[in-house]
PDB file of C-alpha atoms in Angstrom:
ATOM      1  CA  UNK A   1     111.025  77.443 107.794  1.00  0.00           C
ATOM      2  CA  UNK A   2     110.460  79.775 110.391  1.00  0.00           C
ATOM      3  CA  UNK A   3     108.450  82.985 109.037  1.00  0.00           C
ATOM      4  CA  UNK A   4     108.111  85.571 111.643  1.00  0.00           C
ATOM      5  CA  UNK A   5     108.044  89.506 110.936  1.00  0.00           C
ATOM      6  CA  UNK A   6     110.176  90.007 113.935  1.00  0.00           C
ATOM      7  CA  UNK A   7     107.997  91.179 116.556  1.00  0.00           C
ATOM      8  CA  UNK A   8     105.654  89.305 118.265  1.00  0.00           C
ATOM      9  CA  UNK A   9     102.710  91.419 118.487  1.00  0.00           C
ATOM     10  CA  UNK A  10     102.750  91.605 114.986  1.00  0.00           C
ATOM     11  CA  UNK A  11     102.944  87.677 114.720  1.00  0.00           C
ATOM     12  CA  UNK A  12     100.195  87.285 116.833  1.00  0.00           C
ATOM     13  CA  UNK A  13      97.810  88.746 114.850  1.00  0.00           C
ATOM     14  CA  UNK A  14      98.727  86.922 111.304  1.00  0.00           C
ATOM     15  CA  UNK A  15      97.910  84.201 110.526  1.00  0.00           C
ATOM     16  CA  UNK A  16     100.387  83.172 108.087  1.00  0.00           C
ATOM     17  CA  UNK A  17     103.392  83.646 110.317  1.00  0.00           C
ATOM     18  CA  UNK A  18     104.619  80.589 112.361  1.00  0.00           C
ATOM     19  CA  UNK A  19     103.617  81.321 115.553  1.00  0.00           C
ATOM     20  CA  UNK A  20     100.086  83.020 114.416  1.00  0.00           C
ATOM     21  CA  UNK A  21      99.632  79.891 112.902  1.00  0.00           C
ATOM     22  CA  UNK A  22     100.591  77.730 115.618  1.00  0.00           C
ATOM     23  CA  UNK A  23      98.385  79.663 118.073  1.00  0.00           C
ATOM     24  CA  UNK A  24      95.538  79.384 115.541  1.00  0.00           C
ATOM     25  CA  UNK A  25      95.747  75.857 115.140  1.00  0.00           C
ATOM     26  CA  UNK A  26      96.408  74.270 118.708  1.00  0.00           C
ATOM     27  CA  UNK A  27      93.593  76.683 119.870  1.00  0.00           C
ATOM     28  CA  UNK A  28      90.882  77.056 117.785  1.00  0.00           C
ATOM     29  CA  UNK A  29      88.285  77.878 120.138  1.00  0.00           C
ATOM     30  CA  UNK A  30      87.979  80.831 121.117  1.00  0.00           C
ATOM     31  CA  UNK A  31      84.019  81.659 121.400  1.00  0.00           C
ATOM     32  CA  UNK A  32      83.400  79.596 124.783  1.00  0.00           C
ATOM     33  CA  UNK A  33      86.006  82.613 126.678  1.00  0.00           C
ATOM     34  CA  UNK A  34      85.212  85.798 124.852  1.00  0.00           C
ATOM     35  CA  UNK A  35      81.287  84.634 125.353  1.00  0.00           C
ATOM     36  CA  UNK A  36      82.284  83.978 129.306  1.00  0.00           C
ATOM     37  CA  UNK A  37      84.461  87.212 129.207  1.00  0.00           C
ATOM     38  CA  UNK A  38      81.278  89.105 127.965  1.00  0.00           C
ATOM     39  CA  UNK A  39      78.865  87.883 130.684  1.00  0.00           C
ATOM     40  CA  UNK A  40      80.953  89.431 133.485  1.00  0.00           C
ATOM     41  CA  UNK A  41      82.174  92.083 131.483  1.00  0.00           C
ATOM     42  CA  UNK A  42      82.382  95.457 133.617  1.00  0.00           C
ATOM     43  CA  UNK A  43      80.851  98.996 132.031  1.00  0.00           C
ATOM     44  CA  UNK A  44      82.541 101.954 130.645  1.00  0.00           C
ATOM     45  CA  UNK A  45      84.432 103.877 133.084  1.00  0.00           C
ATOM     46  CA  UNK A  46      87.150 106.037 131.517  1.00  0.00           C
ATOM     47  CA  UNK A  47      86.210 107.146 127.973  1.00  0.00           C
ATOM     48  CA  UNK A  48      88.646 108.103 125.218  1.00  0.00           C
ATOM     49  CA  UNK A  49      88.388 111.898 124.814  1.00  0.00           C
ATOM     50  CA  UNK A  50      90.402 111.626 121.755  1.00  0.00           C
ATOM     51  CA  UNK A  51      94.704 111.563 122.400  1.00  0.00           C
ATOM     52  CA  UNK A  52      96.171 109.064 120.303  1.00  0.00           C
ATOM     53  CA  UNK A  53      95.158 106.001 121.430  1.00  0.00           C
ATOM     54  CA  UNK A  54      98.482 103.566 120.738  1.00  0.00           C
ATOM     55  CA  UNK A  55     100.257 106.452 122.911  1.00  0.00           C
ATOM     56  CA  UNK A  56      97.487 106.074 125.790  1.00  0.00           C
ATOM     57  CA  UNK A  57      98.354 102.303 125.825  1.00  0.00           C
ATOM     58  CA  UNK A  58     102.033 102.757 126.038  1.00  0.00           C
ATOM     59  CA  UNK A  59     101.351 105.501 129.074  1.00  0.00           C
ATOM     60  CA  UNK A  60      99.184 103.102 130.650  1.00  0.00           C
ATOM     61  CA  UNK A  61     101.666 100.476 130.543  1.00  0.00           C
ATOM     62  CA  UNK A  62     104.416 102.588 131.531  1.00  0.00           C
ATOM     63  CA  UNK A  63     102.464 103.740 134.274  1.00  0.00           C
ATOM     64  CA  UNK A  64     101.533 100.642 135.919  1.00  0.00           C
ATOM     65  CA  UNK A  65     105.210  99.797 136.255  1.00  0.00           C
ATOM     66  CA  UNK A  66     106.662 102.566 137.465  1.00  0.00           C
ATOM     67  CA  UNK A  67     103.537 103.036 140.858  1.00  0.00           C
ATOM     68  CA  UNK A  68     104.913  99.449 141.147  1.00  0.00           C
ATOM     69  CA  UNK A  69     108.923 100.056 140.605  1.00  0.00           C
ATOM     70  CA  UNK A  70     109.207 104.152 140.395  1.00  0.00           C
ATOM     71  CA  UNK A  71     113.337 103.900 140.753  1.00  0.00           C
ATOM     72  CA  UNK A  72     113.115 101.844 137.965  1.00  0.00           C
ATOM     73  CA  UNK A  73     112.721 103.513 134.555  1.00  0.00           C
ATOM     74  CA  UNK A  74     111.683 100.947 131.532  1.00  0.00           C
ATOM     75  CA  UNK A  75     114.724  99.731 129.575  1.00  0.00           C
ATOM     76  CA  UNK A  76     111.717  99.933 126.930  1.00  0.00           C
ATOM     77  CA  UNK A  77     112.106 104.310 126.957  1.00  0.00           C
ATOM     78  CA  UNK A  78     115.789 104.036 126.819  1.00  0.00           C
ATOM     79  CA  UNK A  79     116.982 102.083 124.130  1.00  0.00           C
ATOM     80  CA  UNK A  80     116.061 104.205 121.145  1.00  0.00           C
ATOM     81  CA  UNK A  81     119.581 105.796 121.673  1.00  0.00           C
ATOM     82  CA  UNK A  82     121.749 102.986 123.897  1.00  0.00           C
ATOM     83  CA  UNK A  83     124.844 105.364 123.926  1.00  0.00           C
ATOM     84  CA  UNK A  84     123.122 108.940 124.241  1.00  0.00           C
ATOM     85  CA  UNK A  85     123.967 110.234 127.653  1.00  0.00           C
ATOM     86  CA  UNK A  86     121.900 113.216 127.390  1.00  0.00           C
ATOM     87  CA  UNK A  87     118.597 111.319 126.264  1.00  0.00           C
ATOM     88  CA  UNK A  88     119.357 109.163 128.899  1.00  0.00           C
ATOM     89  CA  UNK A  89     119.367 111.999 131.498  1.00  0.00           C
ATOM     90  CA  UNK A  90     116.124 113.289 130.251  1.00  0.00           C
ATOM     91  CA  UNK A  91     114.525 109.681 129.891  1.00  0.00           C
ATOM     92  CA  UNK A  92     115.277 108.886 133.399  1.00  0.00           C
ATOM     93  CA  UNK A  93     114.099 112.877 134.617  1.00  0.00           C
ATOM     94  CA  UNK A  94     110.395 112.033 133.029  1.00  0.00           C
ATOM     95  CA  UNK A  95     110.421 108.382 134.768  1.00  0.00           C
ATOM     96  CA  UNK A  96     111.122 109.841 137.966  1.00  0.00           C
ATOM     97  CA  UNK A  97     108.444 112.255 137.848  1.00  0.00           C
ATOM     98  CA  UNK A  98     106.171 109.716 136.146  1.00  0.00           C
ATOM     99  CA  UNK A  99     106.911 107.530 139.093  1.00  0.00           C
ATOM    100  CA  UNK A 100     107.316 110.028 142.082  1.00  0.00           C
ATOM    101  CA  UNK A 101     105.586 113.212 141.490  1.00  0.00           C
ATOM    102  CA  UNK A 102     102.322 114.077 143.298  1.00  0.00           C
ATOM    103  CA  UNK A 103     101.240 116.565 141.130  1.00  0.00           C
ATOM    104  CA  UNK A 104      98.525 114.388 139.035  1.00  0.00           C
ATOM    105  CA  UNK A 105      99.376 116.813 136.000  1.00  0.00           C
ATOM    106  CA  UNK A 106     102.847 116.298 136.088  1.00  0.00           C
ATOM    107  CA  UNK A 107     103.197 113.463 136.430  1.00  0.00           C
ATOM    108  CA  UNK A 108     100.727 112.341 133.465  1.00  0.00           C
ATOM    109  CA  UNK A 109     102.893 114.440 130.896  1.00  0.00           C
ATOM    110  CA  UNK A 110     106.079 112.864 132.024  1.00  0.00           C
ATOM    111  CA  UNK A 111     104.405 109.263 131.107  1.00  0.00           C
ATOM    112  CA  UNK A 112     102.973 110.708 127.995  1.00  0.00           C
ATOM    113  CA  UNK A 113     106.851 111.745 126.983  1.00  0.00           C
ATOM    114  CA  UNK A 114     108.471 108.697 127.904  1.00  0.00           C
ATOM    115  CA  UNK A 115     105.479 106.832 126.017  1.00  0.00           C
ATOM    116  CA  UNK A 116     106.529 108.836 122.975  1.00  0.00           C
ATOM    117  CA  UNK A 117     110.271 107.631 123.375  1.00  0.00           C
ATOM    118  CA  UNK A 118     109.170 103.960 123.520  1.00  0.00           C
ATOM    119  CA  UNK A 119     106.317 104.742 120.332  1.00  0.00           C
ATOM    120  CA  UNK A 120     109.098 105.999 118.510  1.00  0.00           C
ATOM    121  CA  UNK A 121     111.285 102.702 119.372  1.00  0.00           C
ATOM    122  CA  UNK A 122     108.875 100.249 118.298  1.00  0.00           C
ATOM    123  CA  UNK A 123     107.182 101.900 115.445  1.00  0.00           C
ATOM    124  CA  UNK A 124     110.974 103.765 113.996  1.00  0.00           C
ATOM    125  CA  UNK A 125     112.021 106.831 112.911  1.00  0.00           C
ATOM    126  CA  UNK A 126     110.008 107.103 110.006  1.00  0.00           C
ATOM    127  CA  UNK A 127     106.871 106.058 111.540  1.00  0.00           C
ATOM    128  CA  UNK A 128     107.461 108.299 114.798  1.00  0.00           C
ATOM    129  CA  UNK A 129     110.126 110.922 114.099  1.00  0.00           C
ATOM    130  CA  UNK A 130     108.843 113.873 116.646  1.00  0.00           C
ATOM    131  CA  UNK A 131     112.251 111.964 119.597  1.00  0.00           C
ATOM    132  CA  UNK A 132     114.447 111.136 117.218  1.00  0.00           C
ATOM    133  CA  UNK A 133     114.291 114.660 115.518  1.00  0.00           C
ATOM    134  CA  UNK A 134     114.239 116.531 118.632  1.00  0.00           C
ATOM    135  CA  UNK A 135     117.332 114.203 119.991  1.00  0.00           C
ATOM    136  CA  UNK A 136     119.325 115.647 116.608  1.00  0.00           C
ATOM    137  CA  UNK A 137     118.110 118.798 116.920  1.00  0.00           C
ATOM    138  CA  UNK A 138     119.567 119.129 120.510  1.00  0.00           C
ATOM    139  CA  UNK A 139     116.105 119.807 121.529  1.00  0.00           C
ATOM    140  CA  UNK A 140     115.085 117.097 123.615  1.00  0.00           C
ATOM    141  CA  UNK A 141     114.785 118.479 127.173  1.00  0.00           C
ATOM    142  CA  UNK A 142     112.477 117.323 130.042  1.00  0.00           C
ATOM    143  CA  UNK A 143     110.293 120.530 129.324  1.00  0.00           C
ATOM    144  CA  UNK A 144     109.945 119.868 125.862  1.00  0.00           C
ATOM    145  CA  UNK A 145     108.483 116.588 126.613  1.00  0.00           C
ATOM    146  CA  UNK A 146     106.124 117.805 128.955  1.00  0.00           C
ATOM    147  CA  UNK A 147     104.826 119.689 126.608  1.00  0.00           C
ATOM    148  CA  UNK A 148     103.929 116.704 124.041  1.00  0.00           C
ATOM    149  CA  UNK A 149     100.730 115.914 126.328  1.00  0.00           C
ATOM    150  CA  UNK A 150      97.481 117.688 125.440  1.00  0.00           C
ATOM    151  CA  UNK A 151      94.451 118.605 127.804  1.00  0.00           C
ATOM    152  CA  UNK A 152      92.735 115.175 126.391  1.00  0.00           C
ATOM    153  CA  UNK A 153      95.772 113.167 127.206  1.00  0.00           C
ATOM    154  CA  UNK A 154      96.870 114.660 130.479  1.00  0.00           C
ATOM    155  CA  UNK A 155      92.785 113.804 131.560  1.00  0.00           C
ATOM    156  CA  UNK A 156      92.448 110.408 130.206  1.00  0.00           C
ATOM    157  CA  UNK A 157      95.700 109.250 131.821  1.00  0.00           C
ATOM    158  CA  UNK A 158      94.941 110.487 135.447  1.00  0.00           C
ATOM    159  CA  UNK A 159      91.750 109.017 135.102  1.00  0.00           C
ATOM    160  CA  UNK A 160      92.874 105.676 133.631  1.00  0.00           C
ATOM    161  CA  UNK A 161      96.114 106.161 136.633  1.00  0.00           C
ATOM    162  CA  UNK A 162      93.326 106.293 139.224  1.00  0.00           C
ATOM    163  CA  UNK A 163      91.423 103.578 138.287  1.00  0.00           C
ATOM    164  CA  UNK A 164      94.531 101.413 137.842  1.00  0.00           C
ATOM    165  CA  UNK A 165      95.140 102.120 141.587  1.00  0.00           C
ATOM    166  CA  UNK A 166      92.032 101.437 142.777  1.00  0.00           C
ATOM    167  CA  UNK A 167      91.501  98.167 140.976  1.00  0.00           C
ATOM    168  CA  UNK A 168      94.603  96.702 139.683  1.00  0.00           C
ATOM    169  CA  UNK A 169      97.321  97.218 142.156  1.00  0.00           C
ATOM    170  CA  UNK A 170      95.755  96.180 145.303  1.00  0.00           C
ATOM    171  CA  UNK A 171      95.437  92.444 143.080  1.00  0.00           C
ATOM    172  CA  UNK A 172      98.976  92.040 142.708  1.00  0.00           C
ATOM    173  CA  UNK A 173     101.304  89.612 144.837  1.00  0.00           C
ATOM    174  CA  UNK A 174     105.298  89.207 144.711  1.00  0.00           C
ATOM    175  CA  UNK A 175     107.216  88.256 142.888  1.00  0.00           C
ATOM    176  CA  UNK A 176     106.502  91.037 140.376  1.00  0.00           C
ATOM    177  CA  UNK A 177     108.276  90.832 137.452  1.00  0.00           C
ATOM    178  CA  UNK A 178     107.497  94.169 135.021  1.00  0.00           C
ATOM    179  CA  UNK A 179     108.402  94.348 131.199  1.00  0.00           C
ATOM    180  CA  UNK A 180     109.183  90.631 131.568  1.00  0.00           C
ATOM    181  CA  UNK A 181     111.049  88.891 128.532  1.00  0.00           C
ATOM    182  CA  UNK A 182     111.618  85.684 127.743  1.00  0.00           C
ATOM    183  CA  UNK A 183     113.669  82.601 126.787  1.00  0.00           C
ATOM    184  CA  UNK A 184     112.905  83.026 123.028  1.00  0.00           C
ATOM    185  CA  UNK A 185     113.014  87.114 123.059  1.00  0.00           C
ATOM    186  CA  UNK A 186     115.781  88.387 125.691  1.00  0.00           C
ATOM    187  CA  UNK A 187     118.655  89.745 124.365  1.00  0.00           C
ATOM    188  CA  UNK A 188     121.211  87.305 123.178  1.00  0.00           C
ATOM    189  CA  UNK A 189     122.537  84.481 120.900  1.00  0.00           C
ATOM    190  CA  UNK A 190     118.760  82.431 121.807  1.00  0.00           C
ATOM    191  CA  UNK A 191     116.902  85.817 120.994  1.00  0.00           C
ATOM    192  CA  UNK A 192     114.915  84.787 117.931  1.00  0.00           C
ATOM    193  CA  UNK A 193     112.149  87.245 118.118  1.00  0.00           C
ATOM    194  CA  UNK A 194     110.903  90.772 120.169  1.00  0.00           C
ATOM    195  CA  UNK A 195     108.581  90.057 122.876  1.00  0.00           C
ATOM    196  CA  UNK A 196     108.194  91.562 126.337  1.00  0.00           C
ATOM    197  CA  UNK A 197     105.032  91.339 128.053  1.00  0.00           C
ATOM    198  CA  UNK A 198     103.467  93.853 130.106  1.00  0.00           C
ATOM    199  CA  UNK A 199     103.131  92.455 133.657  1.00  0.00           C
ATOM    200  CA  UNK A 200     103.928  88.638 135.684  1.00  0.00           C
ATOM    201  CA  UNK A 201     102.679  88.616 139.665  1.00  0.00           C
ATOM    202  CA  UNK A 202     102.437  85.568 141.635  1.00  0.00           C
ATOM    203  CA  UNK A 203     102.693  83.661 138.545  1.00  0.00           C
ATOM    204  CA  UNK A 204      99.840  85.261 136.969  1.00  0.00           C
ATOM    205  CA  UNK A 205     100.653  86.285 133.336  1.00  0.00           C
ATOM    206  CA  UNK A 206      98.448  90.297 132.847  1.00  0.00           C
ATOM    207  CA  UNK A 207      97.963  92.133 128.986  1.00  0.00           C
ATOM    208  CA  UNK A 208      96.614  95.930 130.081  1.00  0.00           C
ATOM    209  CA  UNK A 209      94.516  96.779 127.378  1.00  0.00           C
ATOM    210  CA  UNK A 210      93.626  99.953 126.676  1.00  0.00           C
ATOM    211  CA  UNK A 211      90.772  99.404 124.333  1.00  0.00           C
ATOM    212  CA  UNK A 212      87.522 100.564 123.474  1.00  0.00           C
ATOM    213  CA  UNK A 213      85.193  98.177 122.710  1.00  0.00           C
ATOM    214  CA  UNK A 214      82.424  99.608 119.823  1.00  0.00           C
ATOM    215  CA  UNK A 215      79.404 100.972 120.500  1.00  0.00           C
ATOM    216  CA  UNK A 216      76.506  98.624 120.616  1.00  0.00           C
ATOM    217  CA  UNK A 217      72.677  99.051 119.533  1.00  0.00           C
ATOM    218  CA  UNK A 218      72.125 101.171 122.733  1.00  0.00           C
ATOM    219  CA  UNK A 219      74.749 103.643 122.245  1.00  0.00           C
ATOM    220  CA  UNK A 220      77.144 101.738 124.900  1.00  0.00           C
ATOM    221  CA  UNK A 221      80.358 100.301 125.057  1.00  0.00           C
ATOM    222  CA  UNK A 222      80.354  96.397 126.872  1.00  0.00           C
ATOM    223  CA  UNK A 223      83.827  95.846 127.150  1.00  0.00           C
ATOM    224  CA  UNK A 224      84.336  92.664 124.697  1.00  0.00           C
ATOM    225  CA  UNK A 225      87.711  90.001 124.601  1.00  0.00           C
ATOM    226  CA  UNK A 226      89.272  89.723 120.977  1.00  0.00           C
ATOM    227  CA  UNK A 227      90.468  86.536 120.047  1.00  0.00           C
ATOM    228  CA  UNK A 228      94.117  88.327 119.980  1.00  0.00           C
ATOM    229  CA  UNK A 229      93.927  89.213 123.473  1.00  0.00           C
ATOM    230  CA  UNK A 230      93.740  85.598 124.418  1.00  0.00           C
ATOM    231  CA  UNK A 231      96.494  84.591 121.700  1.00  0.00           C
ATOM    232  CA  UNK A 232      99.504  87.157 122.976  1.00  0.00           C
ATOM    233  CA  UNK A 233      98.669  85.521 126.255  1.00  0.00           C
ATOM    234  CA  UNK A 234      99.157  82.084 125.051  1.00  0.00           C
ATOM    235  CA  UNK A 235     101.927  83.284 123.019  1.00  0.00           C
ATOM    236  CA  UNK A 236     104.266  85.010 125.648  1.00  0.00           C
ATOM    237  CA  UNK A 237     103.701  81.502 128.012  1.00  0.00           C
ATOM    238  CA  UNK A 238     104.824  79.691 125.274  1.00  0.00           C
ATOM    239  CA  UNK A 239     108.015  81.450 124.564  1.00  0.00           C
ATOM    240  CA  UNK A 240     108.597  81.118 128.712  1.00  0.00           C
ATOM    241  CA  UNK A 241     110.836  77.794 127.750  1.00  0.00           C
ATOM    242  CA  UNK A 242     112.221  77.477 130.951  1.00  0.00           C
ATOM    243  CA  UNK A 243     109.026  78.202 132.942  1.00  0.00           C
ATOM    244  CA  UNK A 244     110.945  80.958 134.559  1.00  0.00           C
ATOM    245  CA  UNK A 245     108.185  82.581 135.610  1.00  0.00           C
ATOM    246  CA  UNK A 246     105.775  80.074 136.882  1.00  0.00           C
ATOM    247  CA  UNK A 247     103.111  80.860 134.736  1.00  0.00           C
ATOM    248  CA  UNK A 248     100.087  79.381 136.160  1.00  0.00           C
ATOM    249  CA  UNK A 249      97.109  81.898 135.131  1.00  0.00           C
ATOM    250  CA  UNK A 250      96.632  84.256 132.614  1.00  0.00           C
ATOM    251  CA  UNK A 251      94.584  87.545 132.597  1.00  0.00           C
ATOM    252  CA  UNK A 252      93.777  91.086 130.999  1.00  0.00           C
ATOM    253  CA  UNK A 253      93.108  94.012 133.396  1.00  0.00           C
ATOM    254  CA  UNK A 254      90.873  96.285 131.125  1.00  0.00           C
ATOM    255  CA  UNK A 255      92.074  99.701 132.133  1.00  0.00           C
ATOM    256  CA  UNK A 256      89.144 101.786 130.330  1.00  0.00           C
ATOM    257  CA  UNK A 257      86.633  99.436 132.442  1.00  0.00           C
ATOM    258  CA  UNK A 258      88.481  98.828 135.588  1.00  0.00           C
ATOM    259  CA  UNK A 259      88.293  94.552 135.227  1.00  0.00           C
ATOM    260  CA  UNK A 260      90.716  92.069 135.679  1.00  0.00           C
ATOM    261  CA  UNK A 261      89.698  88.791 134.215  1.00  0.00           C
ATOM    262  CA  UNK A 262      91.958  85.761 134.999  1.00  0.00           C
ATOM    263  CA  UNK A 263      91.846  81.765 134.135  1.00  0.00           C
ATOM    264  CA  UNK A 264      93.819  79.180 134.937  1.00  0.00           C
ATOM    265  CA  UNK A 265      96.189  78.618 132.128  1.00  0.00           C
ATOM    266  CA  UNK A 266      95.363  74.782 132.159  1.00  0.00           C
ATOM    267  CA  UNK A 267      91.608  75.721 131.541  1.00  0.00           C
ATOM    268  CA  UNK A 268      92.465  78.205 129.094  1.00  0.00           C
ATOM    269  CA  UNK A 269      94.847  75.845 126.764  1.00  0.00           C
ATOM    270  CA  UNK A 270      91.879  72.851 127.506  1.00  0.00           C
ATOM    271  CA  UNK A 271      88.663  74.559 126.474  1.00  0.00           C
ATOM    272  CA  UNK A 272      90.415  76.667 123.465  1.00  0.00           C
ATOM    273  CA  UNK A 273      92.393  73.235 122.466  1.00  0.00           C
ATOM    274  CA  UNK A 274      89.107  70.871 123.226  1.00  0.00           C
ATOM    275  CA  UNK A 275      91.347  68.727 124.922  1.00  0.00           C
ATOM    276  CA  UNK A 276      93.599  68.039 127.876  1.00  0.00           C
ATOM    277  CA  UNK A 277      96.587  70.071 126.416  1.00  0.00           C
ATOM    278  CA  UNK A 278     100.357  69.499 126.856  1.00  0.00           C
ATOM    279  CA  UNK A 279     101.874  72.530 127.620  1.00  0.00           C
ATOM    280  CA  UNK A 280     105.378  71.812 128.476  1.00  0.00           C
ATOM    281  CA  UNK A 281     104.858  69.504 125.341  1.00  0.00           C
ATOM    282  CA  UNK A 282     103.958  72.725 123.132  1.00  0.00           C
ATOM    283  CA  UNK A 283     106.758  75.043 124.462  1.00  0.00           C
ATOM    284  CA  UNK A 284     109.367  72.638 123.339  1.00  0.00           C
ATOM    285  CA  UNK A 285     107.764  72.515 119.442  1.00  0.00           C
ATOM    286  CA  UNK A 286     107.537  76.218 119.634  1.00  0.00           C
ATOM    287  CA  UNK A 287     111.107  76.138 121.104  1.00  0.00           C
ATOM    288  CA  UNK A 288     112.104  73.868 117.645  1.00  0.00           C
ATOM    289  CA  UNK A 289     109.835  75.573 115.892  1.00  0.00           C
ATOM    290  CA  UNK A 290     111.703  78.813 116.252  1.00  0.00           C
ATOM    291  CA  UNK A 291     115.350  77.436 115.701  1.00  0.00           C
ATOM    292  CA  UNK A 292     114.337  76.650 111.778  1.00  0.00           C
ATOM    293  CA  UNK A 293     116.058  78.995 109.595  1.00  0.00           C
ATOM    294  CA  UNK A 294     114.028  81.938 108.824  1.00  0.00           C
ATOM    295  CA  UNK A 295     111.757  82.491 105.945  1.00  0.00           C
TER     296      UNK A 295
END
């Protein structure tokens, strides 16, 4: 039986679902990268001055894509309401000025609103009513979302914007492929679970994490790699059935500490698995795996 909660981030990270398992026991090593990951590890750059951090992550996300596609507004902020015209309007208002605006202010609220419309998405109406009850209310505007952002928000993501263009971007080659999904998780009759990574260039595979690691014995922060950071990875190049994409390395751009950290994927799956792993070989059990009934 298939046992999967639905979403793969949430899979990931327990153990007892199928592909948290799977991960967990094809790759059980996971100290020789996070101790490797810690040696070059970069220092502190953009500290949290306290917005929500899950929204800050979102923004981030959302803002990498649109400096790379800015006509392009994420399917991700628009499919809380599919079929309302007027959300849609204002959806698409904040990712233009997200994407286009050069007022640094301005800008970071719009990516702070449309983070709150794809928050609200993933984590549902109960969990994150502010959209949905300002979408009923006939109060969502573009001025109402701007709003959403505090003075600790608007900072941290210009900041964390900055840094992204000084350090990430310039890395990137074509073909880009942003919000990417996959053969197991886009839309459709082979859709058997939510997954959509944040980034694919040149066939490298990037998580942007926008975590802090915890403060060590001297007060500071070393940025550190959690064993769940390596697993999505793993995880979204499994689901790539096809090999649509290429995938050839992985990597995380830290966004607080301006690092990207990348490994060949061969090197990754060998020293995790202790052995010369079959990849191909692993994406079609994952592939059967995931066609069992569900739990």
């Amino acid at each position: 039986m298939y046992n999967t909660t639905g979403m793969f981030s949430k899979d990931v990270k327990d153990p007892k679902t199928s592909i948290g398992r799977y991960l967990r026991t094809n790759f059980p090593n996971t100290k020789p990268l996070q101790v490797e990951y810690k040696g070059s590890a970069g220092e502190l750059v953009v500290d949290s001055l306290g917005a929500n951090p899950g929204n800050v992550g979102t923004a981030v996300d959302l803002i990498v894509r649109l400096i790379l596609e800015p006509d392009e507004t994420p399917a991700s902020a628009l499919i809380l309401f599919p079929f309302n015209e007027t959300y849609h309007e204002v959806v698409n208002a904040l990712a233009g000025l997200a994407g286009r605006s050069g007022e640094s202010e301005l800008a970071a609220r719009a990516a702070w609103g449309l983070a709150l419309c794809v928050s609200a998405y993933r984590a549902g109406a109960a969990w994150a009513p502010l959209v949905p009850d300002l979408v009923r209310s006939n109060d969502f505007t573009v001025d109402k979302m701007l709003e959403q952002a505090d003075g600790a928000a608007v900072a941290e993501l210009i900041a964390l914007k900055e840094l992204a263009e000084e350090r990430l971007i310039p890395k990137l080659t074509a073909p880009l492929s942003l919000g990417p999904t996959f053969d197991l998780s886009k839309l459709g009759p082979t859709q058997r679970i939510a997954a959509e990574a944040d980034l694919i260039a040149g066939g490298l595979l990037i998580d942007i994490k926008t975590t802090l690691a915890p403060r060590n014995k001297t007060g500071l922060r070393p940025d550190v790699l959690k064993a769940d950071n390596v697993y999505q990875l793993l995880g979204y190049a499994l689901l790539d059935y096809s090999n649509q994409y290429n995938i050839d390395r992985v990597g995380i751009f830290s966004a607080r500490y301006g690092t990207l950290t990348e490994w060949p994927l061969e090197r990754v799956t060998s020293l995790m698995s202790g052995r010369k792993f079959d990849f191909p070989a692993a994406r079609q059990e994952v592939w059967e795996m995931m066609q069992q009934d569900v739990a």
